[in-house]
Structures are given as C-alpha cells and as structure tokens.
mmCIF file of C-alpha atoms in Angstrom:
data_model
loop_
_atom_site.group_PDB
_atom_site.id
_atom_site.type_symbol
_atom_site.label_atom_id
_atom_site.label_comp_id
_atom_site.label_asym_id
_atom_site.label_seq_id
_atom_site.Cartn_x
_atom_site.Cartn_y
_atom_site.Cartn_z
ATOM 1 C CA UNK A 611 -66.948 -36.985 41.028
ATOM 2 C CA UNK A 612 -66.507 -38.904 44.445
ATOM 3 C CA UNK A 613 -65.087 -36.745 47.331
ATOM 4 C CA UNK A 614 -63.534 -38.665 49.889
ATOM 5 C CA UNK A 615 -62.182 -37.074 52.902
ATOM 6 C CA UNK A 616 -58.503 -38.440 53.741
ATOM 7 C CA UNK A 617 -57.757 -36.361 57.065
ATOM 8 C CA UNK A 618 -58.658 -38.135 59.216
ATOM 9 C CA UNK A 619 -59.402 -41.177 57.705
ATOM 10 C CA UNK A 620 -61.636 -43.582 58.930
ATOM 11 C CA UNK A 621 -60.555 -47.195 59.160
ATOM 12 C CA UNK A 622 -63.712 -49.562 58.740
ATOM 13 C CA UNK A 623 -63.140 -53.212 60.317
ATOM 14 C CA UNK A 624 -64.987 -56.671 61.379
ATOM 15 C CA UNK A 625 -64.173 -58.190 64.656
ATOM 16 C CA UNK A 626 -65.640 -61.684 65.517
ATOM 17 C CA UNK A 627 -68.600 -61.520 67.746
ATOM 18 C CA UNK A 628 -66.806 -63.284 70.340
ATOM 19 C CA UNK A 629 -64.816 -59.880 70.572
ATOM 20 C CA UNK A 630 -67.835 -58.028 71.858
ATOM 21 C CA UNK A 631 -66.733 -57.957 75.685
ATOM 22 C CA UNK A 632 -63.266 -56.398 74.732
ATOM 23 C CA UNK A 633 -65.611 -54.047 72.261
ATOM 24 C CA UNK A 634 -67.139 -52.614 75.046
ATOM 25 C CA UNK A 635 -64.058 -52.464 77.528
ATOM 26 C CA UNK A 636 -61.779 -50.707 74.850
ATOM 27 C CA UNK A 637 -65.307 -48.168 74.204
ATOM 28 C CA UNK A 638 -65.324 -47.996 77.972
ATOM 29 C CA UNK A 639 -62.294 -45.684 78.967
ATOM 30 C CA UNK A 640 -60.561 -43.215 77.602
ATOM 31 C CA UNK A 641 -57.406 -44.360 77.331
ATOM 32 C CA UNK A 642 -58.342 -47.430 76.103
ATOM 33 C CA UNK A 643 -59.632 -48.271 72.138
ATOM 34 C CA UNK A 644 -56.575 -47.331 70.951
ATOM 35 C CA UNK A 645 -56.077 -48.681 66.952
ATOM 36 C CA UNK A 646 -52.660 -49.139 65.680
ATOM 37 C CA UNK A 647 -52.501 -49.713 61.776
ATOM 38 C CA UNK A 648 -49.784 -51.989 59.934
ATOM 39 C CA UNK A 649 -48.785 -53.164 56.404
ATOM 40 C CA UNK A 650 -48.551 -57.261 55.931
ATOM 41 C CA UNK A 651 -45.183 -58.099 57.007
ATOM 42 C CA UNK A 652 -44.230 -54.911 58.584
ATOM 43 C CA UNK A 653 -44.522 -54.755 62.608
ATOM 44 C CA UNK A 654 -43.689 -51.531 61.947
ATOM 45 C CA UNK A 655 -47.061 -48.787 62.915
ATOM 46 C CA UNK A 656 -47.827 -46.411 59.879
ATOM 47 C CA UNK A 657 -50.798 -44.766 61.503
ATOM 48 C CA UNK A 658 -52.735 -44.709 65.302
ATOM 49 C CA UNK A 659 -56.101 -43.637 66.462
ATOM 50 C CA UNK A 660 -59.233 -44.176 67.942
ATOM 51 C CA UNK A 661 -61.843 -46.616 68.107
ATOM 52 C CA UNK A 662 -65.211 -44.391 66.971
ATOM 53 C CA UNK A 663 -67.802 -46.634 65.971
ATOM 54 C CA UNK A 664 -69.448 -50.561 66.956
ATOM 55 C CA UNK A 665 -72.521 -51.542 64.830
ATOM 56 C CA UNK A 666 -75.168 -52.294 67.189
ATOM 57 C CA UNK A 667 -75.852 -55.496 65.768
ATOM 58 C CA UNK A 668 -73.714 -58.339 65.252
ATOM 59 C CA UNK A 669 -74.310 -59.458 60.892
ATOM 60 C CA UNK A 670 -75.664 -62.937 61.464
ATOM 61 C CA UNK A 671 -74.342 -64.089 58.315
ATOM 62 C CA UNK A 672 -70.771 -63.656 59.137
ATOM 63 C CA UNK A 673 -70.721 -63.557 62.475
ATOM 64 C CA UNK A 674 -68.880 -60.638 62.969
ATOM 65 C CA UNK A 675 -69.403 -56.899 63.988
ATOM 66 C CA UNK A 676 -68.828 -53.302 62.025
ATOM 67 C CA UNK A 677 -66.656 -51.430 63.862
ATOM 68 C CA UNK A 678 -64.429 -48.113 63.118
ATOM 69 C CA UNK A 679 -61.712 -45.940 63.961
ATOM 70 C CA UNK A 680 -60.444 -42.598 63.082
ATOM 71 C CA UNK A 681 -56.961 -41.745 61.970
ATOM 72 C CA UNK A 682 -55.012 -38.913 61.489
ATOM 73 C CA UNK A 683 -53.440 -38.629 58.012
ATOM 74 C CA UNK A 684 -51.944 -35.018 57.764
ATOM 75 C CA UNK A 685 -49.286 -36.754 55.908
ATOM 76 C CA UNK A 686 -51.495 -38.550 53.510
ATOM 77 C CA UNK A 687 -49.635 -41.928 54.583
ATOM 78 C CA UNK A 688 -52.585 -43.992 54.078
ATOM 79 C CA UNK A 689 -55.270 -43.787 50.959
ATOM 80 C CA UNK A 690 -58.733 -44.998 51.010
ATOM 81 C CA UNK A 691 -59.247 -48.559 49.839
ATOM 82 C CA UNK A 692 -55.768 -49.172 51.178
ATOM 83 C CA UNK A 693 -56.173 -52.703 52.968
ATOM 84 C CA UNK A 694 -53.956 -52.335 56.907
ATOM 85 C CA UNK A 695 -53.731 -54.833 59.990
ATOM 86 C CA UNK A 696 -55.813 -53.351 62.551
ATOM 87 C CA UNK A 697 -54.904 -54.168 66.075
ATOM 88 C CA UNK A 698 -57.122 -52.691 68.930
ATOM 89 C CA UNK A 699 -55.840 -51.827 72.416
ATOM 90 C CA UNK A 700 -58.599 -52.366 74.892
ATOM 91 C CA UNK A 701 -56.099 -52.206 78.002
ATOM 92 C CA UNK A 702 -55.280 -55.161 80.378
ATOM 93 C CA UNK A 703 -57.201 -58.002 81.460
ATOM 94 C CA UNK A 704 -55.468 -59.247 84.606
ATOM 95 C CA UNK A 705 -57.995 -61.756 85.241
ATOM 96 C CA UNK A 706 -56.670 -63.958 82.249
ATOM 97 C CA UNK A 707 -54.214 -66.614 81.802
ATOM 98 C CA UNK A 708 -52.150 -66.615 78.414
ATOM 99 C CA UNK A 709 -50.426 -69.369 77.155
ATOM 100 C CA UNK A 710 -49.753 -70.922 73.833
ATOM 101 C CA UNK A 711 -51.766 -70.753 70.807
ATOM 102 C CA UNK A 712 -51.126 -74.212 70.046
ATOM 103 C CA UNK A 713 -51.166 -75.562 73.696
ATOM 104 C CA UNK A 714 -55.702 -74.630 72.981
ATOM 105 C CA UNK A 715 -57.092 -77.904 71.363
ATOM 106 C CA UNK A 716 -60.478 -77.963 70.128
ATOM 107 C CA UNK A 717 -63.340 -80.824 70.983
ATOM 108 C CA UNK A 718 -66.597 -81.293 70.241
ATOM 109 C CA UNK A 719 -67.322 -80.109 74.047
ATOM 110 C CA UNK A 720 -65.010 -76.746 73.069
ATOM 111 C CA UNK A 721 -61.709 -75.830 73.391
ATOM 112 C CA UNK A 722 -59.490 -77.619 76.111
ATOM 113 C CA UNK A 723 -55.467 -77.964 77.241
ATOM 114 C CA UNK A 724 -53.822 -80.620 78.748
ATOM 115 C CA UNK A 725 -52.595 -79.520 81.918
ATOM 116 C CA UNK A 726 -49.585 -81.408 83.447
ATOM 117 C CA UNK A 727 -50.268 -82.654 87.049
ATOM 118 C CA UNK A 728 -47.664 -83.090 89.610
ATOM 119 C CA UNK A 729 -47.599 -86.887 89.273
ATOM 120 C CA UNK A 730 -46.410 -86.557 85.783
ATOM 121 C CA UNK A 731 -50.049 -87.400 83.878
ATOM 122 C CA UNK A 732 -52.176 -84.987 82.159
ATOM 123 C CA UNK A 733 -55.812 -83.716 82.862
ATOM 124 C CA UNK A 734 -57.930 -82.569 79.622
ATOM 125 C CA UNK A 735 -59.148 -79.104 81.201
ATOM 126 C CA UNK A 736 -61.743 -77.390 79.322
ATOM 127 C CA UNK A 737 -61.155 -73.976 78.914
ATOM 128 C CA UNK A 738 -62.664 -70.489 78.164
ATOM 129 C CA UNK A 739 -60.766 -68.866 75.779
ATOM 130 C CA UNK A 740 -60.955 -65.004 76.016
ATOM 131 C CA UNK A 741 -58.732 -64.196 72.617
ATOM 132 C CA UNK A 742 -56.036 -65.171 70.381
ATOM 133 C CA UNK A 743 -53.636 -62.979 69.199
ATOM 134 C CA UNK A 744 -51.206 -65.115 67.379
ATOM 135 C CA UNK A 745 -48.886 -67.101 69.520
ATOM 136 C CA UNK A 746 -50.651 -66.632 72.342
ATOM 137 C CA UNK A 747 -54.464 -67.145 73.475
ATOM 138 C CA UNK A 748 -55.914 -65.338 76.728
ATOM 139 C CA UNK A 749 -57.776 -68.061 78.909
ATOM 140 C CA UNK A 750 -60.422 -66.272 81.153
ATOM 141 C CA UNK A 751 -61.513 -69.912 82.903
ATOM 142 C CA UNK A 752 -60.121 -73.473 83.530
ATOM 143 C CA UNK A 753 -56.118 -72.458 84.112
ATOM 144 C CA UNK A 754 -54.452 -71.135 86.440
ATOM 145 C CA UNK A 755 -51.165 -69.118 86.401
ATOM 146 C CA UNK A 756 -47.800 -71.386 86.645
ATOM 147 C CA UNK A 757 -49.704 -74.720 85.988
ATOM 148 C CA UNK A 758 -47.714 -75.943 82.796
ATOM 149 C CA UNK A 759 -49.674 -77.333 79.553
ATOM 150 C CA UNK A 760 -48.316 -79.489 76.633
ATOM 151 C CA UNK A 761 -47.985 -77.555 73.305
ATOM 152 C CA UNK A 762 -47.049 -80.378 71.169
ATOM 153 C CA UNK A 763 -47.705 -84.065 71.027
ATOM 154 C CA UNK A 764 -51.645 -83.747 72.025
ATOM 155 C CA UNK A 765 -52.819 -86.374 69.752
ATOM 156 C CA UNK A 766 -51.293 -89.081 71.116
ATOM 157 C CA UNK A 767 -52.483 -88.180 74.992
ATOM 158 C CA UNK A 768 -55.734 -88.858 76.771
ATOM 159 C CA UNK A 769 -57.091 -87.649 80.085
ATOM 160 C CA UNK A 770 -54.594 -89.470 82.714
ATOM 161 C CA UNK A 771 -51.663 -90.819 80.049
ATOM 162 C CA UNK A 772 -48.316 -90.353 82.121
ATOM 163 C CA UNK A 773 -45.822 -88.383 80.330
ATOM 164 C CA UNK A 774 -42.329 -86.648 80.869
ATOM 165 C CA UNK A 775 -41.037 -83.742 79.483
ATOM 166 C CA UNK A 776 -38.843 -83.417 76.230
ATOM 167 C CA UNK A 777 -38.406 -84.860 72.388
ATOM 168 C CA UNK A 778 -40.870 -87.230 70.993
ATOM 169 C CA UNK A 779 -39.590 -90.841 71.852
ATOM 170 C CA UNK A 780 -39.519 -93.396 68.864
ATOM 171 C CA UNK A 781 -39.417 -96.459 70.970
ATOM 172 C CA UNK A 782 -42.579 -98.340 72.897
ATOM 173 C CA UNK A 783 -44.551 -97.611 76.283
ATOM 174 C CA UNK A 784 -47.031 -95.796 77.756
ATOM 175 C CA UNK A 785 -44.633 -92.443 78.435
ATOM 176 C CA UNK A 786 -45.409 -89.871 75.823
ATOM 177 C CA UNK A 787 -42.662 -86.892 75.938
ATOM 178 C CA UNK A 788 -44.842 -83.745 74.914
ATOM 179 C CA UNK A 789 -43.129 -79.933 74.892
ATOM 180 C CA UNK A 790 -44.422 -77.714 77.883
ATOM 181 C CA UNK A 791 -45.395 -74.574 78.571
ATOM 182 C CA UNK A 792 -46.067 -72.632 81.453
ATOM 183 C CA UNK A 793 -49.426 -70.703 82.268
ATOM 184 C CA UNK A 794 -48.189 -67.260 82.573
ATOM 185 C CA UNK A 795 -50.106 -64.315 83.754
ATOM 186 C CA UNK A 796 -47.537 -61.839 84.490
ATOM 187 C CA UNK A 797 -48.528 -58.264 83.925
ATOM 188 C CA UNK A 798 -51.922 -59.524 82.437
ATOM 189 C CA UNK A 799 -52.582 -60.153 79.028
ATOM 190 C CA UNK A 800 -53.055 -57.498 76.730
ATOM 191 C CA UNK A 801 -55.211 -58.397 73.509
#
C-alpha cells in the first residue's frame, strides 16, 4: 500500500539553471513565488500556490534545478502523477527590456538582435537575455526601451546592411526589408 497525500499536493518541477536569479527573487518576498498550474492547451488555471522548495544544487547532468510548490486540492482537481504547465510568478523586473522571441538570434559569441539605427542600417547588439517566456524574451543588457529590432529576415543582414521597413523584396540591391519591432519596457516584464 502507497499513501500519498493529495491535499495539498505538492507540484515537483525543473527550471533551467539560468533561472536561478528569478529562483531567489520569487523565494525572496512574500508575495512573490506564486505557481499557477495549467493543462496543455488550456490557458485556463486549474490550481495556484506556492513556491516551497529549490534544491541547493543545480544536477550537473541536466542542467537544471529541483524545485517545488504546494497546492491546495480540497477539490481533488489534480491527482498525483498528473503532468501540469507550471508557470512561476517571481514579480516584476523593471530593469528589463522585452521584445520578441524571434527578434534574439544566437552566435557563437551568444545571443544578439539587430537593432535598427536611425540612418536606416542595423547594428548586431549582443545581448543578455534574462528569460523567455514564449513570444517574448526579457533582455537585462544591450537594449534599450523604444530602440526597434528586426524579427524576421536576420539571415540575410550583417552588422551595417541598410534596410527599410516592410515585406521581403524579390528584386536586387543592397536594401533588405526586415519586420520590426519595438523594445518595449512598459510596466516591466513579468516572467
């Protein structure tokens, strides 16, 4: 016989090591470490909680650190061995820049965007990245807020190509037309 306690349940996770600064922020305060749970497919939360637990050791062969939350379960919504979408609240981070996911590209020299000068040509700008949360990645370094960045077209620009703004162009040149996004750091970004 196994006993297994359902109420509260506790949610066992791996977050990438890279995570560790928001580990500690969202373990920090209160109000923050927040854990929402979700189904595939389904924004839609079927359980919230608390962030409890962070190994104190990252598993070098993964990369990745043990972390938990509890969750209450009085209505024995959620079963153990049920697999859920954690997402973890650890507040605002004014300090970063967000932009697009796919405006980040990666290099041997890490990740970079191409930021669009006033004079209509690009700059390769490394850049930190913070997290990514889908759509969107949180830049800590290298971008400012309202500086725009190309999110499609990148592999056809180099540091100082000249480019304008809109649909791919078929014919010859030395314009590329890449889509553009704007830095945005409105509210901060929340991970």
């Amino acid at each position: 016989v196994t006993i297994t306690q359902v109420d509260p349940l506790q949610v066992n996770f791996n977050l990438p090591e890279s995570d560790l600064p928001l580990l500690h922020k969202a373990l920090a305060a209160p109000q923050q470490g927040a854990v929402t749970l979700t189904k595939d497919g389904d924004p839609k939360p079927i359980g919230k909680g608390t962030l409890d637990f962070v190994d104190s050791s990252v598993d070098t062969a993964s990369g990745t650190i043990a972390t938990r939350a509890s969750v209450p379960n009085a209505d024995l919504s959620l079963w153990p061995g049920q697999y859920v979408n954690v997402v973890l609240d650890a507040g605002i981070m004014p300090q970063m820049t967000s932009v697009p996911t796919v405006a980040v590209q990666p290099s041997q020299k890490g990740p970079f965007v191409y930021v669009i000068k006033p004079d209509n040509t690009v700059e390769m700008r490394p850049v930190q990245v913070a997290l990514t949360e889908g759509a969107n990645t949180a830049i800590s370094q290298g971008l400012k807020s309202g500086e725009r960045v190309v999110v499609e077209g990148q592999t056809k620009l180099k540091n100082g190509a000249a480019v304008r703004e809109g649909k791919a162009s078929t014919g010859t040149g030395d314009q590329a037309a890449p889509k553009v996004a704007e830095a945005d750091r409105t509210g901060g970004t929340q991970p």
